[in-house]
Amino acid sequence: MRFSVIPSMFGITRMKFLFIIVPITLLLIYVFVTFVKILLDSHEDLYDTPADRDRYRKTLAPRPLTPKLVPVIDLELPDDHSTERSSKQKEIRKAFLHAWNCYKRYAWGRDELKPVSKGWIDWMGLGLTIVDSLDTLWIMGLKDEFRIARNWVADNLTFARDADLQLFEVVIRELGGLLSAYHLSGDQVFLTKAIQLGNALLPCLKLENGIPCTRINLRHGFPTFGSISTAEVGSIEMELRELSRSSNIAVFEKVAQDITSHLHRMRKLDSLVPAYINPNGNFMRTASITVGPSADSYYEYLLKQWIQTGKKHDWFIMSCFNILVEF
């Protein structure tokens, strides 16, 4: 059938056909394709069977918790050596102190310093720079500065910010910073604050669909669930496990194991994962499969979690191996 015959079938000219019927048809096709994508992204994973759940739960049973004594790690920087390495260490420490002193002068207690305007940013209200710097201060041998930062944490750090905070950032920076400082110094104040923060995060860790919330209001305990990057979901388990093992409070490690188990049984493509997970706890099938942003730290943490869990769960290391083979 010739093209010119089609417009005549509808009783319109060829120009009206091109400018009216064709755009409407394309629009309808676009709406249909979009609907199918949304339907696929919200659909349950057909490969997540009850048999899969039972098998993976048995292989990922949480280990028994035992009280843990944390030795104080003293990493005092030597001042009596003139070697090249020591010289570089001193220059690095000097550069760090320049940034740290500017933060103390212009933004003390705030999340971040704005170095050009000498202002500050308080996007979480958790003293992020202080908590993030505790382990660096200790390792560099800056014990006086460490003591100042420690006292701020003890006297001023609270978890009552009336704002929606990103779970991922709170866990890896705030909770991770507190736990690192506790393990280096053995100071109980850091563990106490870490436990308080962990308890404040619990409403975000009610895993109805196998994944945590994206954001949480720490003051009111209101979680916000939605689509979340695979990197975020796969990068918070280590801090939660370590909080349980340091405090002997089992709930945090249980949550970490539940998240790990859910990620493990989700269908992948040769161990590669889509960059986003939908609110139903399934990979978004329209999301790109990548080892880059939004998925990167998921892969990074596979090896770390294998080591942290006693090298007992081989799927961690096998996933790493499969990814290397693919690339």
XYZ file of C-alpha atoms in Angstrom:
327
model
C 0.000 0.000 0.000
C 1.437 3.386 -1.019
C 1.943 6.046 1.671
C -0.367 8.498 -0.105
C -3.277 6.067 0.198
C -3.189 6.058 4.039
C -4.280 9.723 4.539
C -7.081 9.301 2.023
C -8.416 6.392 4.087
C -9.035 8.839 6.945
C -10.463 11.529 4.691
C -7.632 14.018 5.376
C -4.828 15.552 3.391
C -1.288 14.279 3.558
C -0.110 17.399 5.446
C -2.799 17.038 8.128
C -1.851 13.392 8.455
C 1.805 14.237 9.026
C 1.146 17.043 11.520
C -1.791 15.545 13.468
C -2.105 11.766 13.258
C 1.615 10.948 13.342
C 2.413 13.054 16.489
C -0.623 11.629 18.278
C 0.472 8.100 17.400
C 4.020 8.741 18.634
C 2.649 10.238 21.855
C 0.504 7.182 22.472
C 3.515 4.905 21.881
C 5.584 6.970 24.349
C 2.846 6.785 27.001
C 2.560 3.029 26.537
C 6.328 2.458 26.790
C 6.527 4.653 29.914
C 3.670 2.726 31.506
C 5.398 -0.585 30.805
C 8.643 0.691 32.357
C 6.843 1.829 35.518
C 5.037 -1.485 35.709
C 8.303 -3.421 35.407
C 10.056 -1.284 38.022
C 7.281 -1.792 40.559
C 6.763 -5.477 39.889
C 7.983 -8.085 42.335
C 11.137 -9.950 41.395
C 9.887 -13.146 39.791
C 13.143 -14.874 40.641
C 12.837 -14.216 44.408
C 11.252 -17.501 45.500
C 10.603 -18.778 49.054
C 13.181 -21.523 48.457
C 15.770 -18.841 47.620
C 14.973 -16.958 50.824
C 15.325 -20.024 53.027
C 18.581 -21.125 51.425
C 20.246 -17.731 51.708
C 19.036 -17.118 55.283
C 20.792 -20.329 56.347
C 24.051 -19.270 54.710
C 23.926 -15.770 56.219
C 22.965 -16.508 59.830
C 24.289 -13.776 62.162
C 27.285 -14.828 64.199
C 26.993 -14.964 68.037
C 27.867 -11.683 69.696
C 30.530 -11.519 72.384
C 31.757 -8.546 74.408
C 34.796 -6.975 72.845
C 37.666 -5.197 74.593
C 39.043 -2.448 72.382
C 42.789 -1.832 72.768
C 43.953 1.760 72.573
C 46.009 2.237 69.414
C 48.807 4.769 69.875
C 50.121 6.079 66.563
C 52.215 8.997 67.789
C 54.037 10.658 64.869
C 57.821 10.540 65.435
C 59.467 13.968 65.695
C 63.090 12.868 65.988
C 63.682 11.529 62.475
C 64.984 13.480 59.487
C 64.125 10.845 56.905
C 62.271 11.727 53.712
C 59.179 9.905 54.928
C 59.151 11.816 58.211
C 59.581 15.091 56.326
C 56.589 14.312 54.129
C 54.540 13.350 57.174
C 55.293 16.684 58.798
C 54.315 18.605 55.676
C 51.048 16.694 55.423
C 50.324 17.330 59.082
C 51.129 21.027 58.594
C 48.671 21.241 55.676
C 46.018 19.456 57.704
C 46.513 21.814 60.649
C 46.102 24.820 58.352
C 42.694 23.548 57.220
C 41.724 22.406 60.723
C 42.596 25.747 62.362
C 40.609 27.645 59.731
C 37.653 25.375 60.432
C 38.034 25.999 64.180
C 38.171 29.772 63.636
C 35.320 30.221 61.178
C 33.018 27.187 61.399
C 33.576 25.364 64.677
C 30.745 22.937 65.418
C 29.260 23.288 61.940
C 29.287 20.599 59.295
C 31.638 22.214 56.793
C 33.745 25.329 56.252
C 33.317 27.517 53.170
C 36.978 28.459 52.691
C 36.554 31.334 50.238
C 33.786 33.234 52.030
C 34.907 32.023 55.491
C 31.330 30.963 56.128
C 29.899 27.570 56.966
C 27.401 24.936 55.846
C 25.228 23.038 58.304
C 23.378 20.619 56.051
C 23.110 17.913 58.725
C 23.782 19.765 61.960
C 26.012 16.947 63.254
C 29.442 18.574 63.347
C 30.499 16.409 60.404
C 33.989 17.875 60.023
C 34.774 17.267 63.699
C 33.510 13.689 63.740
C 35.017 12.939 60.339
C 38.424 14.216 61.497
C 38.706 12.373 64.814
C 40.624 9.376 63.449
C 42.909 11.638 61.390
C 43.722 13.750 64.455
C 44.612 10.629 66.420
C 46.703 9.028 63.672
C 48.638 12.261 63.095
C 49.485 12.442 66.782
C 47.564 15.687 67.301
C 46.377 14.639 70.744
C 45.602 18.149 72.012
C 43.391 18.821 69.015
C 41.857 15.380 69.395
C 41.018 16.188 73.006
C 39.307 19.444 71.970
C 37.250 17.593 69.361
C 36.449 14.814 71.849
C 35.123 17.324 74.368
C 32.902 18.910 71.717
C 31.442 15.486 70.921
C 30.856 14.769 74.602
C 29.272 18.141 75.389
C 27.574 19.309 72.186
C 26.821 16.445 69.804
C 23.120 15.579 69.769
C 20.899 13.803 67.278
C 17.814 16.002 67.384
C 18.025 17.862 64.071
C 14.517 18.561 62.776
C 15.366 17.879 59.128
C 15.365 14.982 56.681
C 18.900 13.602 56.603
C 20.309 11.108 54.119
C 20.757 7.747 55.847
C 23.836 6.823 53.802
C 25.774 9.977 54.727
C 24.819 9.768 58.400
C 25.988 6.157 58.646
C 29.282 6.298 56.757
C 30.410 9.696 58.072
C 28.869 10.203 61.500
C 28.450 6.651 62.772
C 31.647 5.526 61.046
C 33.587 8.470 62.475
C 32.418 7.772 66.015
C 33.271 4.072 65.786
C 36.713 4.787 64.315
C 37.491 7.211 67.141
C 36.317 4.642 69.688
C 38.537 1.903 68.290
C 41.595 4.156 68.120
C 41.238 5.802 71.529
C 39.138 3.355 73.536
C 37.173 6.357 74.849
C 33.695 5.235 75.879
C 32.123 8.591 75.001
C 32.382 7.755 71.278
C 30.676 4.393 71.695
C 27.930 5.971 73.797
C 27.249 8.542 71.073
C 27.374 5.837 68.400
C 24.737 3.802 70.278
C 22.529 6.888 70.612
C 22.816 7.527 66.881
C 22.162 3.880 66.037
C 18.986 3.917 68.116
C 17.867 7.126 66.408
C 18.322 5.444 63.021
C 16.287 2.328 63.864
C 12.985 3.648 62.397
C 14.838 3.908 59.075
C 15.946 0.285 59.330
C 12.537 -1.405 59.480
C 13.058 -3.484 56.382
C 9.524 -4.230 55.214
C 10.763 -4.684 51.645
C 14.356 -5.617 52.409
C 15.833 -2.138 52.057
C 16.262 0.805 54.443
C 14.746 4.241 54.027
C 16.480 6.945 52.033
C 16.139 9.769 54.564
C 15.186 10.167 58.213
C 14.208 12.934 60.617
C 16.276 12.119 63.723
C 14.213 14.294 66.053
C 10.858 12.732 65.270
C 12.006 9.363 63.944
C 10.138 9.820 60.665
C 11.654 7.741 57.823
C 11.167 8.476 54.131
C 11.124 5.469 51.833
C 11.640 5.701 48.095
C 13.917 4.645 45.278
C 17.477 4.387 46.560
C 20.830 3.831 44.902
C 22.366 0.379 45.154
C 25.579 1.970 46.438
C 23.725 3.416 49.441
C 22.043 0.127 50.326
C 25.269 -1.852 49.942
C 27.533 0.487 51.910
C 25.999 0.829 55.378
C 26.279 -2.732 56.684
C 29.841 -2.544 57.998
C 29.167 0.276 60.461
C 25.977 -1.413 61.669
C 27.766 -4.731 62.259
C 30.607 -3.030 64.074
C 28.194 -1.110 66.277
C 26.661 -4.407 67.389
C 30.017 -6.020 67.994
C 31.320 -3.065 69.997
C 28.147 -2.521 72.045
C 26.906 -6.141 72.239
C 23.503 -4.905 71.029
C 22.413 -7.463 68.445
C 19.761 -5.530 66.529
C 22.189 -3.545 64.366
C 24.027 -6.602 63.067
C 20.710 -8.334 62.441
C 19.605 -5.424 60.267
C 22.913 -5.524 58.396
C 22.513 -9.248 57.763
C 18.927 -8.781 56.562
C 20.020 -6.123 54.064
C 22.909 -8.310 52.907
C 20.637 -11.319 52.522
C 18.134 -9.332 50.495
C 20.828 -7.975 48.169
C 22.295 -11.459 47.804
C 19.121 -13.103 46.599
C 18.171 -10.347 44.156
C 18.668 -11.299 40.531
C 21.847 -9.925 38.946
C 23.499 -10.003 35.549
C 26.813 -11.856 35.999
C 27.118 -10.307 39.484
C 26.528 -6.814 38.058
C 23.666 -4.773 39.499
C 21.412 -1.941 38.325
C 22.190 1.413 39.907
C 18.842 1.827 41.704
C 16.399 -0.154 43.819
C 12.710 0.721 43.868
C 10.578 1.139 47.025
C 9.383 -2.461 46.710
C 12.924 -3.692 47.269
C 13.644 -4.808 43.698
C 16.201 -3.567 41.216
C 14.802 -0.980 38.825
C 14.938 -2.778 35.519
C 15.145 0.499 33.624
C 18.179 1.678 35.632
C 21.595 1.435 34.042
C 23.911 -1.413 35.010
C 27.202 0.174 35.998
C 30.231 -0.002 38.260
C 30.250 3.793 38.394
C 28.260 6.338 40.437
C 25.188 5.054 42.303
C 26.565 1.509 42.280
C 30.320 1.844 42.864
C 30.624 1.346 46.628
C 28.335 -1.700 46.502
C 31.174 -3.510 44.725
C 33.826 -1.914 46.929
C 32.190 -3.227 50.093
C 31.876 -6.831 48.913
C 35.501 -7.601 49.795
C 35.328 -5.583 53.006
C 32.223 -7.416 54.188
C 33.766 -10.773 53.339
C 36.674 -9.936 55.640
C 34.437 -8.420 58.342
C 32.212 -11.509 58.487
C 35.173 -13.816 59.048
C 35.601 -14.864 55.388
C 32.741 -17.335 55.881
C 30.273 -16.103 53.276
C 31.901 -16.975 49.982
C 29.320 -15.227 47.833
C 30.991 -11.906 48.756
C 34.343 -12.916 47.313
C 32.789 -14.856 44.419
C 30.861 -11.750 43.408
C 34.145 -9.795 43.383
C 35.777 -12.508 41.276
C 32.900 -12.623 38.792
C 33.005 -8.851 38.350
C 36.755 -8.933 37.662
C 36.241 -11.713 35.117
C 33.560 -9.646 33.362
C 35.939 -6.711 33.015
